[in-house]
Amino acid sequence: MKYNLNNKGVATVEASLIMPIFIFSMLAIYHMAQAKLAENVIYDAGVETAEYLAEIAYLNKDSIYGARLVFHKYVDDEDLLKKYIKGGVQGVDFLGTTGIDSEGYYELRMNYEVVLSLPFVPELSSDKTVSIRCRAYVGDDVGEDESGDNDRYVFVTENREVYHESRLCTY
């Protein structure tokens, strides 16, 4: 059986055509994953901010103005946000954040723009909105029941599991 040895350099030409495409696609995947990680950093900081504002809601029922002041304290990776979020930490706005509603919930709404800059591709951007709803710790105004007792009970087991009388219990 004879082999044709006349195809010298074909593999080099194929590699030189395919390698830039492969490297570009790997870089694109890397940057998309980093942008998603930046979104997760914003979400985690938003959850911490909402929980903090829900905790202090008993002091001020309209504590929507403190979101921007508290948010930056909970951001873990500001450099990542500078790279993938337009405006970095300051690029996250809280328009649409509401105070405590009639059901006792606090809603934190964050709006921001994710930006991807890849070589040879125009800048890609996407507007994102995240809403986090958290029950405010404002207690419960309980009147006296039929027996004249105004105490509410929360049962705590030996393993520190807690059982409430109802799902609406805020204690």
Short mmCIF file of N, CA and C in Angstrom, two decimals, residues 36-98:
data_model
loop_
_atom_site.label_atom_id
_atom_site.label_comp_id
_atom_site.label_asym_id
_atom_site.label_seq_id
_atom_site.Cartn_x
_atom_site.Cartn_y
_atom_site.Cartn_z
N LYS A 36 -21.48 36.84 34.25
CA LYS A 36 -22.50 36.16 35.06
C LYS A 36 -22.08 36.16 36.53
N LEU A 37 -20.80 36.00 36.78
CA LEU A 37 -20.29 36.06 38.16
C LEU A 37 -20.51 37.46 38.75
N ALA A 38 -20.32 38.50 37.94
CA ALA A 38 -20.58 39.87 38.41
C ALA A 38 -22.06 40.04 38.76
N GLU A 39 -22.95 39.44 37.96
CA GLU A 39 -24.37 39.49 38.29
C GLU A 39 -24.65 38.80 39.62
N ASN A 40 -23.97 37.69 39.87
CA ASN A 40 -24.16 36.98 41.14
C ASN A 40 -23.65 37.81 42.32
N VAL A 41 -22.56 38.55 42.13
CA VAL A 41 -22.04 39.41 43.18
C VAL A 41 -23.08 40.48 43.52
N ILE A 42 -23.70 41.05 42.48
CA ILE A 42 -24.74 42.06 42.71
C ILE A 42 -25.93 41.44 43.43
N TYR A 43 -26.34 40.24 43.03
CA TYR A 43 -27.49 39.59 43.67
C TYR A 43 -27.19 39.30 45.14
N ASP A 44 -26.01 38.75 45.43
CA ASP A 44 -25.66 38.45 46.82
C ASP A 44 -25.63 39.71 47.68
N ALA A 45 -25.04 40.78 47.15
CA ALA A 45 -25.00 42.04 47.89
C ALA A 45 -26.41 42.60 48.06
N GLY A 46 -27.27 42.40 47.06
CA GLY A 46 -28.66 42.85 47.15
C GLY A 46 -29.42 42.09 48.23
N VAL A 47 -29.20 40.79 48.32
CA VAL A 47 -29.87 39.99 49.35
C VAL A 47 -29.43 40.47 50.74
N GLU A 48 -28.14 40.67 50.92
CA GLU A 48 -27.64 41.15 52.21
C GLU A 48 -28.21 42.54 52.53
N THR A 49 -28.29 43.40 51.52
CA THR A 49 -28.84 44.74 51.72
C THR A 49 -30.31 44.67 52.10
N ALA A 50 -31.08 43.84 51.39
CA ALA A 50 -32.51 43.70 51.69
C ALA A 50 -32.72 43.16 53.10
N GLU A 51 -31.91 42.18 53.50
CA GLU A 51 -32.05 41.63 54.85
C GLU A 51 -31.71 42.69 55.90
N TYR A 52 -30.67 43.47 55.65
CA TYR A 52 -30.31 44.52 56.60
C TYR A 52 -31.43 45.56 56.71
N LEU A 53 -31.96 45.99 55.58
CA LEU A 53 -33.02 47.00 55.61
C LEU A 53 -34.30 46.44 56.22
N ALA A 54 -34.54 45.13 56.04
CA ALA A 54 -35.70 44.51 56.67
C ALA A 54 -35.52 44.45 58.18
N GLU A 55 -34.28 44.26 58.63
CA GLU A 55 -34.01 44.22 60.07
C GLU A 55 -34.22 45.58 60.72
N ILE A 56 -33.87 46.65 60.02
CA ILE A 56 -34.01 47.98 60.64
C ILE A 56 -35.34 48.63 60.26
N ALA A 57 -36.22 47.89 59.62
CA ALA A 57 -37.50 48.46 59.19
C ALA A 57 -38.35 48.90 60.37
N TYR A 58 -38.16 48.30 61.54
CA TYR A 58 -38.95 48.70 62.69
C TYR A 58 -38.61 50.13 63.13
N LEU A 59 -37.41 50.61 62.77
CA LEU A 59 -37.02 51.98 63.11
C LEU A 59 -37.67 52.99 62.17
N ASN A 60 -37.69 52.63 60.89
CA ASN A 60 -38.21 53.54 59.89
C ASN A 60 -38.90 52.70 58.82
N LYS A 61 -40.21 52.81 58.75
CA LYS A 61 -40.95 51.96 57.82
C LYS A 61 -40.69 52.32 56.36
N ASP A 62 -40.14 53.49 56.08
CA ASP A 62 -39.80 53.89 54.72
C ASP A 62 -38.28 53.94 54.58
N SER A 63 -37.61 52.82 54.78
CA SER A 63 -36.15 52.79 54.76
C SER A 63 -35.59 52.53 53.37
N ILE A 64 -36.26 53.03 52.33
CA ILE A 64 -35.80 52.75 50.97
C ILE A 64 -34.58 53.59 50.61
N TYR A 65 -34.33 54.66 51.34
CA TYR A 65 -33.23 55.54 50.99
C TYR A 65 -31.87 55.01 51.42
N GLY A 66 -31.86 54.06 52.31
CA GLY A 66 -30.60 53.52 52.80
C GLY A 66 -30.00 52.45 51.92
N ALA A 67 -30.70 52.02 50.88
CA ALA A 67 -30.22 50.92 50.05
C ALA A 67 -28.87 51.23 49.41
N ARG A 68 -28.73 52.39 48.81
CA ARG A 68 -27.46 52.75 48.16
C ARG A 68 -26.33 52.88 49.18
N LEU A 69 -26.65 53.38 50.36
CA LEU A 69 -25.63 53.56 51.38
C LEU A 69 -25.11 52.22 51.91
N VAL A 70 -25.98 51.24 51.98
CA VAL A 70 -25.61 49.95 52.57
C VAL A 70 -25.06 48.98 51.51
N PHE A 71 -25.54 49.09 50.28
CA PHE A 71 -25.22 48.12 49.23
C PHE A 71 -23.72 47.95 49.02
N HIS A 72 -22.99 49.04 48.92
CA HIS A 72 -21.56 48.93 48.61
C HIS A 72 -20.77 48.20 49.69
N LYS A 73 -21.28 48.17 50.92
CA LYS A 73 -20.59 47.45 51.99
C LYS A 73 -20.63 45.94 51.79
N TYR A 74 -21.66 45.46 51.09
CA TYR A 74 -21.83 44.02 50.91
C TYR A 74 -21.27 43.51 49.58
N VAL A 75 -20.73 44.38 48.74
CA VAL A 75 -20.15 43.95 47.47
C VAL A 75 -18.80 43.32 47.75
N ASP A 76 -18.63 42.07 47.32
CA ASP A 76 -17.40 41.33 47.59
C ASP A 76 -16.26 41.68 46.63
N ASP A 77 -16.57 41.90 45.36
CA ASP A 77 -15.53 42.06 44.34
C ASP A 77 -15.82 43.29 43.48
N GLU A 78 -15.38 44.45 43.97
CA GLU A 78 -15.66 45.69 43.24
C GLU A 78 -14.93 45.75 41.91
N ASP A 79 -13.75 45.14 41.81
CA ASP A 79 -13.00 45.15 40.55
C ASP A 79 -13.75 44.40 39.46
N LEU A 80 -14.40 43.32 39.81
CA LEU A 80 -15.19 42.56 38.84
C LEU A 80 -16.36 43.40 38.34
N LEU A 81 -17.00 44.13 39.24
CA LEU A 81 -18.10 44.99 38.84
C LEU A 81 -17.63 46.14 37.96
N LYS A 82 -16.45 46.68 38.24
CA LYS A 82 -15.91 47.75 37.41
C LYS A 82 -15.70 47.29 35.98
N LYS A 83 -15.34 46.02 35.82
CA LYS A 83 -15.02 45.50 34.50
C LYS A 83 -16.26 45.12 33.69
N TYR A 84 -17.31 44.61 34.35
CA TYR A 84 -18.45 44.05 33.62
C TYR A 84 -19.77 44.78 33.83
N ILE A 85 -19.84 45.71 34.78
CA ILE A 85 -21.07 46.46 35.03
C ILE A 85 -20.79 47.92 34.70
N LYS A 86 -21.61 48.50 33.87
CA LYS A 86 -21.41 49.90 33.48
C LYS A 86 -21.54 50.79 34.71
N GLY A 87 -20.47 51.51 35.03
CA GLY A 87 -20.45 52.38 36.20
C GLY A 87 -20.00 51.67 37.46
N GLY A 88 -19.68 50.40 37.41
CA GLY A 88 -19.23 49.65 38.58
C GLY A 88 -20.32 49.58 39.64
N VAL A 89 -19.92 49.71 40.89
CA VAL A 89 -20.88 49.66 42.00
C VAL A 89 -21.85 50.83 41.91
N GLN A 90 -21.37 51.98 41.47
CA GLN A 90 -22.24 53.15 41.35
C GLN A 90 -23.22 53.01 40.19
N GLY A 91 -22.98 52.06 39.29
CA GLY A 91 -23.88 51.83 38.15
C GLY A 91 -25.14 51.08 38.51
N VAL A 92 -25.23 50.59 39.72
CA VAL A 92 -26.43 49.89 40.18
C VAL A 92 -27.35 50.93 40.80
N ASP A 93 -28.55 51.09 40.21
CA ASP A 93 -29.49 52.04 40.81
C ASP A 93 -30.65 51.28 41.43
N PHE A 94 -31.33 51.95 42.32
CA PHE A 94 -32.38 51.33 43.13
C PHE A 94 -33.74 51.94 42.86
N LEU A 95 -33.96 52.43 41.63
CA LEU A 95 -35.26 52.97 41.27
C LEU A 95 -36.29 51.86 41.27
N GLY A 96 -37.40 52.08 41.86
CA GLY A 96 -38.44 51.06 41.96
C GLY A 96 -38.44 50.34 43.29
N THR A 97 -37.45 50.63 44.14
CA THR A 97 -37.43 50.04 45.47
C THR A 97 -38.59 50.63 46.27
N THR A 98 -39.34 49.76 46.92
CA THR A 98 -40.50 50.22 47.68
C THR A 98 -40.29 49.99 49.16
#
